[in-house]
Short mmCIF file of C-alpha atoms in Angstrom, two decimals:
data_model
loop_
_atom_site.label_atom_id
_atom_site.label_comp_id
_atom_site.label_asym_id
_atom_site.label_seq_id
_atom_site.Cartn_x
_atom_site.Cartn_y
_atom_site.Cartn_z
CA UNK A 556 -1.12 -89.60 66.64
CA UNK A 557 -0.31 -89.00 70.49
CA UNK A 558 1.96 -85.57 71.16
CA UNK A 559 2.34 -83.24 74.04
CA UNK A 560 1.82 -79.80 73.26
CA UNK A 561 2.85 -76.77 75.81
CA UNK A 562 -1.01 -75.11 75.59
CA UNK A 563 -0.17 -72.42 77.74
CA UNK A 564 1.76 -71.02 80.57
CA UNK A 565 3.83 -73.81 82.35
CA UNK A 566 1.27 -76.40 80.99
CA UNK A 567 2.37 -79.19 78.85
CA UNK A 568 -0.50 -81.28 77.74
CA UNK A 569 -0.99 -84.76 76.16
CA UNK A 570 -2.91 -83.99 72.99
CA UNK A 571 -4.10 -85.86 69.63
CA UNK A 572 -3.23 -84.48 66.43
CA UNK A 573 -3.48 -85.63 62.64
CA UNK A 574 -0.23 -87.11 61.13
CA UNK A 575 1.95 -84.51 59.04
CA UNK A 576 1.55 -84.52 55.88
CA UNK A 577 5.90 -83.57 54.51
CA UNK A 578 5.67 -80.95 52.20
CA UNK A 579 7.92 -80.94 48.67
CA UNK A 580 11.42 -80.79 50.71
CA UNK A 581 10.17 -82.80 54.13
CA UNK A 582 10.70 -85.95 55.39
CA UNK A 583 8.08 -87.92 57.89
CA UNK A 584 10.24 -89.52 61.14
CA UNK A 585 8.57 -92.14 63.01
CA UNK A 586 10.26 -90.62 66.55
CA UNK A 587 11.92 -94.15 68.35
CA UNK A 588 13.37 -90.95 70.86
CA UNK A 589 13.38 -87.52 71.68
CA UNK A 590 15.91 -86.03 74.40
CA UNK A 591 14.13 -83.26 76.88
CA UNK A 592 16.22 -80.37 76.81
CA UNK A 593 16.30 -77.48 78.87
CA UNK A 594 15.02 -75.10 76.09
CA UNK A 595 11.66 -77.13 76.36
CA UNK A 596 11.83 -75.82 79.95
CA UNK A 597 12.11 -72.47 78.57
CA UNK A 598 9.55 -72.83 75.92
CA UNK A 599 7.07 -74.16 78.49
CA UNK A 600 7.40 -71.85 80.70
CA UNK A 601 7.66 -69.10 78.55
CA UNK A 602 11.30 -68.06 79.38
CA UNK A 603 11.37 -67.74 75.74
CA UNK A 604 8.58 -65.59 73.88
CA UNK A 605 5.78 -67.73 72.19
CA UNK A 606 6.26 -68.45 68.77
CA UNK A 607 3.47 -70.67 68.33
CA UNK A 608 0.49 -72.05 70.77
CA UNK A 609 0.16 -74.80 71.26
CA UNK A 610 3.24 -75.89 69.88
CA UNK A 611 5.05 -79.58 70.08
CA UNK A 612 8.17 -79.56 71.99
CA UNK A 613 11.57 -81.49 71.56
CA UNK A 614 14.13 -80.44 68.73
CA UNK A 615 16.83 -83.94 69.82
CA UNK A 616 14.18 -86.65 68.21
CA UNK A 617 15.84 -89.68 66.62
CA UNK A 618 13.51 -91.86 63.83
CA UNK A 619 13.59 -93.24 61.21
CA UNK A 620 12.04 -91.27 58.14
CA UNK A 621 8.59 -93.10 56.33
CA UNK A 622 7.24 -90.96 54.16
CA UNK A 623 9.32 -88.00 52.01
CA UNK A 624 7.99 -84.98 49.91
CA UNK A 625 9.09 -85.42 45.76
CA UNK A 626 12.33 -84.05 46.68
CA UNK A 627 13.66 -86.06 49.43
CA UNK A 628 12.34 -89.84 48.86
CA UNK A 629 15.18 -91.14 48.24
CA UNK A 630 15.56 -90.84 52.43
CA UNK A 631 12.57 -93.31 53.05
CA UNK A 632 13.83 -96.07 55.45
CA UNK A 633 17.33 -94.08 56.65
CA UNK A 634 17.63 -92.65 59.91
CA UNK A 635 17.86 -89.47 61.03
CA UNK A 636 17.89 -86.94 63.88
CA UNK A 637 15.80 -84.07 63.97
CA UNK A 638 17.85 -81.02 65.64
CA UNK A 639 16.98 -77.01 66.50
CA UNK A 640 17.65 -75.72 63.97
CA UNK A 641 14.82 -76.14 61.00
CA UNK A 642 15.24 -72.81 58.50
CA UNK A 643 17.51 -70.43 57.61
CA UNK A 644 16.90 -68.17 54.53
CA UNK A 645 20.52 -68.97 52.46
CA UNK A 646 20.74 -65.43 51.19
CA UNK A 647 21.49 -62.91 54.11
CA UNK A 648 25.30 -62.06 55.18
CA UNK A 649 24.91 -64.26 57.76
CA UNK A 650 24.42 -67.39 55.95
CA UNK A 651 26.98 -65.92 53.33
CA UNK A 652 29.41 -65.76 55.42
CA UNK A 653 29.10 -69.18 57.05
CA UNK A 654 27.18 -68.31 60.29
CA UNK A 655 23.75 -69.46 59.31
CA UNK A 656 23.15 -69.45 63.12
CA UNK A 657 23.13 -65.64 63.30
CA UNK A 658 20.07 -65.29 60.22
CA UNK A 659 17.59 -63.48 61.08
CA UNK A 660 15.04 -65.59 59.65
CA UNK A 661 16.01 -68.87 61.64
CA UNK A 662 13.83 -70.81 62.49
CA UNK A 663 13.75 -73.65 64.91
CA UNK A 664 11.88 -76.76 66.13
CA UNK A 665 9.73 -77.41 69.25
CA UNK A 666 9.34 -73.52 69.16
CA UNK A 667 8.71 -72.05 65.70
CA UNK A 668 7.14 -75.35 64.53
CA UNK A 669 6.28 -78.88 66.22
CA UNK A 670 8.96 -80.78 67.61
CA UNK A 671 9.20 -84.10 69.02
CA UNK A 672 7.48 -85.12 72.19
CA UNK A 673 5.20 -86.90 69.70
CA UNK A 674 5.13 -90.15 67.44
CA UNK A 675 5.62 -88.67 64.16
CA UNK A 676 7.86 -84.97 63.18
CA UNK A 677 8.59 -83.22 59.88
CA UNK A 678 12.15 -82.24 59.41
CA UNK A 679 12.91 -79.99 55.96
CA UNK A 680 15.52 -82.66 54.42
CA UNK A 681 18.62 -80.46 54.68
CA UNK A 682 18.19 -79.99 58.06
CA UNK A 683 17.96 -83.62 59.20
CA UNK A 684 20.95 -85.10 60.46
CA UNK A 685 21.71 -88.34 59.03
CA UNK A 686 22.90 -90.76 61.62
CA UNK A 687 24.00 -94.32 62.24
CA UNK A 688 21.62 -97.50 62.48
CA UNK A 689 24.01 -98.02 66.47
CA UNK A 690 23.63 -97.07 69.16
CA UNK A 691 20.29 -96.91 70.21
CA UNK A 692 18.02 -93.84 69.39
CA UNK A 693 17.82 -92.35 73.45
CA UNK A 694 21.80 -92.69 73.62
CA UNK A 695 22.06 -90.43 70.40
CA UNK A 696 19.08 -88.20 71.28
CA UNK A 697 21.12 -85.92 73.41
CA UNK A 698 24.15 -85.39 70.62
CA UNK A 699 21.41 -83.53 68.72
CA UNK A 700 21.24 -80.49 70.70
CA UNK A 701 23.06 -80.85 73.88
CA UNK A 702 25.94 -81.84 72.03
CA UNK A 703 26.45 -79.76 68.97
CA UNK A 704 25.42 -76.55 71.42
CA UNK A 705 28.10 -77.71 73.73
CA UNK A 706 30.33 -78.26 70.73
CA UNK A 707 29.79 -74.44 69.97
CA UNK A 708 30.38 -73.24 72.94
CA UNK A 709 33.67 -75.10 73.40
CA UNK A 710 35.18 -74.46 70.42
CA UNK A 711 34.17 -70.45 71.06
CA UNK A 712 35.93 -70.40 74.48
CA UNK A 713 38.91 -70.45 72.73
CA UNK A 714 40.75 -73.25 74.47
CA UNK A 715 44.34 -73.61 74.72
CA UNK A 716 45.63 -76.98 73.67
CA UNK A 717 46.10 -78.92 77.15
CA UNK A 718 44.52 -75.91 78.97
CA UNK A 719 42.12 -75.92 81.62
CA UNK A 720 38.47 -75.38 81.02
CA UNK A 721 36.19 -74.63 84.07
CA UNK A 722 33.09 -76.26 83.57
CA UNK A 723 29.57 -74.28 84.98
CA UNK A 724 26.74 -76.68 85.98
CA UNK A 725 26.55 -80.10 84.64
CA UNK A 726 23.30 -80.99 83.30
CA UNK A 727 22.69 -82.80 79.33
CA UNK A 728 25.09 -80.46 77.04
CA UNK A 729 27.86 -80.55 79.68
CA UNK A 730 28.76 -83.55 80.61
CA UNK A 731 29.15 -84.65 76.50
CA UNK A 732 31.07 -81.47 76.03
CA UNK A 733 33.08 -82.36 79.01
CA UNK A 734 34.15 -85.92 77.52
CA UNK A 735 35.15 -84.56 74.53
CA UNK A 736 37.29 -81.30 76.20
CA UNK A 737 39.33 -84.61 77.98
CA UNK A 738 39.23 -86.43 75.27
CA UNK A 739 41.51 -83.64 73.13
CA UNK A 740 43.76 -83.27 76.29
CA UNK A 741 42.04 -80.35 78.43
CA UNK A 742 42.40 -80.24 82.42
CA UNK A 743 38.43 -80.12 83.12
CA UNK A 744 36.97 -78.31 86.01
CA UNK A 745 33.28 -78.89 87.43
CA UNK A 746 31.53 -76.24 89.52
CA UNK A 747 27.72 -77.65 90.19
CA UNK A 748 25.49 -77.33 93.34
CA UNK A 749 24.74 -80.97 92.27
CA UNK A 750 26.60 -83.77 94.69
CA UNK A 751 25.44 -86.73 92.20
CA UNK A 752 26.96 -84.38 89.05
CA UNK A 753 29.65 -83.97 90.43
CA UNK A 754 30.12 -87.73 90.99
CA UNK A 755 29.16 -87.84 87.56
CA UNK A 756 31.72 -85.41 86.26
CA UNK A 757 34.60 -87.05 87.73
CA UNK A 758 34.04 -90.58 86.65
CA UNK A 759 33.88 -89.06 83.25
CA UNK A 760 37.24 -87.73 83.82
CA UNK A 761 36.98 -84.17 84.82
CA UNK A 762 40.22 -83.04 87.58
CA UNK A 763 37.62 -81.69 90.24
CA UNK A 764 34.45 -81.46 90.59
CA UNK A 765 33.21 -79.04 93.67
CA UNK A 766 30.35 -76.51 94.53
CA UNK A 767 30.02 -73.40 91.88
CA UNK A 768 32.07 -70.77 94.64
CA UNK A 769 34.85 -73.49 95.06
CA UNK A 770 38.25 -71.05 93.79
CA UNK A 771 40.62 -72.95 91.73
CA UNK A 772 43.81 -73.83 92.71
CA UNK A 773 44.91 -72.26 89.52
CA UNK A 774 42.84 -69.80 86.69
CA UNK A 775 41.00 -71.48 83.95
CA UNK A 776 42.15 -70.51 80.93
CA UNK A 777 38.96 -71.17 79.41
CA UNK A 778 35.06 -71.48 80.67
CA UNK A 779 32.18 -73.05 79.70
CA UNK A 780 28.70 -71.48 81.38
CA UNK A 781 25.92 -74.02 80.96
CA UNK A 782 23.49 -73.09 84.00
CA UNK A 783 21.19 -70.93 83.39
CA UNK A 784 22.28 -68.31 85.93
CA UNK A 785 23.39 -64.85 85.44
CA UNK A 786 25.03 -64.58 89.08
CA UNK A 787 27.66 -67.05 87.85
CA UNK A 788 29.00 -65.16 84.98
CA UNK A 789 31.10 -62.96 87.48
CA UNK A 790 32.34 -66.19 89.39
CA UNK A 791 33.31 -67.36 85.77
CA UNK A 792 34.86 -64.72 85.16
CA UNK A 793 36.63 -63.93 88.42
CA UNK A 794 38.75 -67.62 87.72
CA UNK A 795 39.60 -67.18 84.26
CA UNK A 796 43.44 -66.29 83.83
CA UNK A 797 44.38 -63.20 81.44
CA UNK A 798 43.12 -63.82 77.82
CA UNK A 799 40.68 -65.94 78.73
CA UNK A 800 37.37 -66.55 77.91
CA UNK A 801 34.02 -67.10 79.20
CA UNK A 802 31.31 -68.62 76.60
CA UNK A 803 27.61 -68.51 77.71
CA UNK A 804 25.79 -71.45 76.39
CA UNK A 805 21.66 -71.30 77.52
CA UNK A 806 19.66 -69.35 75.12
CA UNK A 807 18.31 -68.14 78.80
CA UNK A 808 20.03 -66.41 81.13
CA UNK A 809 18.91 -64.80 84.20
CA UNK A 810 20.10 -61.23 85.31
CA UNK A 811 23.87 -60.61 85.10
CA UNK A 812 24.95 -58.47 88.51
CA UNK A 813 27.25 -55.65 87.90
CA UNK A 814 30.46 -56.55 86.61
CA UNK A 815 33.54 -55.07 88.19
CA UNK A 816 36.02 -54.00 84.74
CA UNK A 817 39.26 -54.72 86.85
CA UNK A 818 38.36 -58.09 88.49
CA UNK A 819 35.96 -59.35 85.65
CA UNK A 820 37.04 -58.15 82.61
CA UNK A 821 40.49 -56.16 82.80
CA UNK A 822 43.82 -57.87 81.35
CA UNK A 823 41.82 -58.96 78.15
CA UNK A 824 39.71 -61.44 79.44
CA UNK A 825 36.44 -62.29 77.33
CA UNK A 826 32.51 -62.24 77.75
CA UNK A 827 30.85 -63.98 74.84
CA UNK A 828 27.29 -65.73 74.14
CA UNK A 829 26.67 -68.54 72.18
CA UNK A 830 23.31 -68.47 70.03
CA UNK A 831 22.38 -72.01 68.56
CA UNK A 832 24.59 -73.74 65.54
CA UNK A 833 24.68 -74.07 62.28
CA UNK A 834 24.89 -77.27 60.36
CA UNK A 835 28.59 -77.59 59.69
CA UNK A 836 28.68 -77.17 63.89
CA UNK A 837 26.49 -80.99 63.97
CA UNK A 838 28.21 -82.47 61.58
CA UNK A 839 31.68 -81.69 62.70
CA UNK A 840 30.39 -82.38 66.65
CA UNK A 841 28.84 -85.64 65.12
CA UNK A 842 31.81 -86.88 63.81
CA UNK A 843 33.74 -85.84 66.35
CA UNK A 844 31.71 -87.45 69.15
CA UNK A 845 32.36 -90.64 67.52
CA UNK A 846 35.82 -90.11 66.96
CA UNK A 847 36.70 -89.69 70.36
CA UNK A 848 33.60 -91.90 71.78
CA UNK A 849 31.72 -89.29 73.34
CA UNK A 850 28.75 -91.36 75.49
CA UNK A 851 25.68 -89.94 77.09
CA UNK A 852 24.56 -90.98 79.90
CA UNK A 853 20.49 -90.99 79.84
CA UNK A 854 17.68 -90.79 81.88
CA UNK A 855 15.19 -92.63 80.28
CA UNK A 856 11.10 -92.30 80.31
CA UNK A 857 8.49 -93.69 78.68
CA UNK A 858 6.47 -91.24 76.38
CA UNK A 859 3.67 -91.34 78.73
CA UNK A 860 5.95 -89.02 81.08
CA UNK A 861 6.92 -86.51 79.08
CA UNK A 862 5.41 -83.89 81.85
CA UNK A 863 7.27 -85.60 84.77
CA UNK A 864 10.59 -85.69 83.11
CA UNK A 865 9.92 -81.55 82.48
CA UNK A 866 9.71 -81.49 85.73
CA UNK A 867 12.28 -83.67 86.74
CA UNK A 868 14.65 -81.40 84.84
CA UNK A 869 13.69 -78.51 86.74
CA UNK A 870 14.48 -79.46 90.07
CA UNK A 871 17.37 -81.04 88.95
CA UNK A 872 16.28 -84.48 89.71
CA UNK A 873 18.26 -85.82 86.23
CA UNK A 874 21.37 -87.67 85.88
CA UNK A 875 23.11 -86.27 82.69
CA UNK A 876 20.49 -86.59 79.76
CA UNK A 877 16.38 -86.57 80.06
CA UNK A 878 15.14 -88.64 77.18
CA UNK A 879 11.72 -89.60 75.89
CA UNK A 880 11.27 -93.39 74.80
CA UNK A 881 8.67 -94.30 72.11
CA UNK A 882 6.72 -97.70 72.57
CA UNK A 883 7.56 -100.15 70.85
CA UNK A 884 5.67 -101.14 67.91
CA UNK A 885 3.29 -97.67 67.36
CA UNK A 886 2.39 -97.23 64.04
CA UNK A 887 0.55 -95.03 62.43
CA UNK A 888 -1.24 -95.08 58.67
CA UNK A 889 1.83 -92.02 57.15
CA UNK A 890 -1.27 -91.44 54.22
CA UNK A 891 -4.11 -90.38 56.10
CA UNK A 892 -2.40 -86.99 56.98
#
């Protein structure tokens, strides 16, 4: 089958590789899409330590499953989406306690094991999503990872019913979190470099939408921190009211500056990182998304351009969502393995 695999430093390569063969507990997806996130960025370019080289990027792939281990066939034919998250061990305190997200034996896909920017993935069954045969597989791509982390970081900002939520950059995971944040009554407030996101935010309802130094007419009571840039954690925090917080949602971050306790932190307001989801988070962000019709809006490319839309998303050439189209009609013999 075709892939790309990141082969070393900043290099993402078009490669061939056998079909997986899904172990006892796997299913085999035929990927129809796979959203480009900017953890493949990170993975790429080794923001993130290597976990595996080469390794297959993409962890928001959308297919349908054809082949199953004993313990999963009865999924053969359904759909599914194949998120970050691939393994957690069940037995720690984390997991006990709910916040599978937190285990230390996590795993996750595109990093600790192939992802996929290729034409067939493994996904352990009770990590696959399951998802509708509508919409189309690029416009749910993007609710796999971008969403649900967006989800997270919402719901961990601690927003005030009808409060006002100040919005940092505007790439795939915030403008979905953004439609829902209107969509249960918050006052949403963009701060991107980008001119065409902020057009982007404001037709999908946000109050303003203005440069990241922009002050607010009033505090936020709650923020969201979605670029990957350190020097806008004391902005963020700078416009939050008292009580509020500040959630940080990249699993990169550049340096922090100094932080100033009385104008940053003082009169209880709250510094807090996100680190990925767990499975109840996707389901619940799932359901919600199509409870409140949460859309993205997608870049499409053909597979062919997996490289270019990498690149694309790092000098912010994309318009809400990269994703990854599969050619039509690719199949593969699932046996040969």
């Amino acid at each position: 089958m075709r892939a790309w695999a990141v082969t070393a430093k900043g290099r993402l390569e078009p490669v061939e590789l056998p079909v997986p063969v899904p172990g006892p507990g796997d299913l085999l997806v035929r990927v129809q899409a796979c959203g480009v996130c900017r953890t493949d960025l990170h993975v790429r370019d080794h923001d993130l330590p290597p976990h595996r080289t080469p390794v297959v990027p993409g962890h928001e792939a959308v297919g349908e499953v054809v082949a199953a281990g004993a313990a999963a066939e009865r999924r053969i034919g359904s759909r599914v989406g194949i998120p970050w998250l691939r393994h957690t061990c069940g037995r720690c305190r984390w997991c006990e306690r709910g916040r599978e997200n937190l285990c230390p034996e996590s795993r996750y896909t595109g990093w600790d094991a192939d992802g996929g920017y290729a034409e067939y993935a493994l996904v352990p069954a009770p990590y696959a999503y399951a998802l509708p045969r509508e919409p189309a597989a690029e416009d749910l791509a993007p609710l796999l990872c971008a969403g649900i982390i967006g989800y997270r970081a919402l719901r961990l900002a601690d927003l005030p019913e009808g409060g006002r939520l100040g919005i940092y950059g505007f790439g795939g995971s915030a403008h979905l979190t953004a439609q829902l944040a209107v969509a249960q009554g918050a006052e949403v407030h963009v701060r991107t470099r980008s001119r065409a996101a902020q057009r982007l935010a404001l037709e999908l309802g946000a109050a303003t939408a203005a440069g990241v130094d922009e002050p607010a007419a009033e505090p936020f009571d709650s923020a969201v921190l979605f670029a990957p840039a350190g020097e806008l954690v004391p902005v963020a925090l700078a416009a939050l009211d008292a009580g509020g917080t500040l959630s940080v949602a990249g699993i990169h971050l550049t340096a922090i500056p100094e932080l100033s306790y009385d104008r940053h932190l003082f009169r209880e307001r709250v510094l807090r990182s996100v680190t990925a989801n767990t499975r109840a988070d996707g389901r619940d962000f799932l359901a919600a998304a199509t409870a409140h019709g949460v859309r993205a809006t997608v870049t499409p490319y053909p597979f062919d351009r997996a490289d270019a839309a990498l690149d694309d998303l790092a000098a912010g050439r994309v318009r809400g969502a990269a994703v990854l189209r599969a050619e039509a009609d690719t199949e593969v013999d699932t046996a040969a393995g």
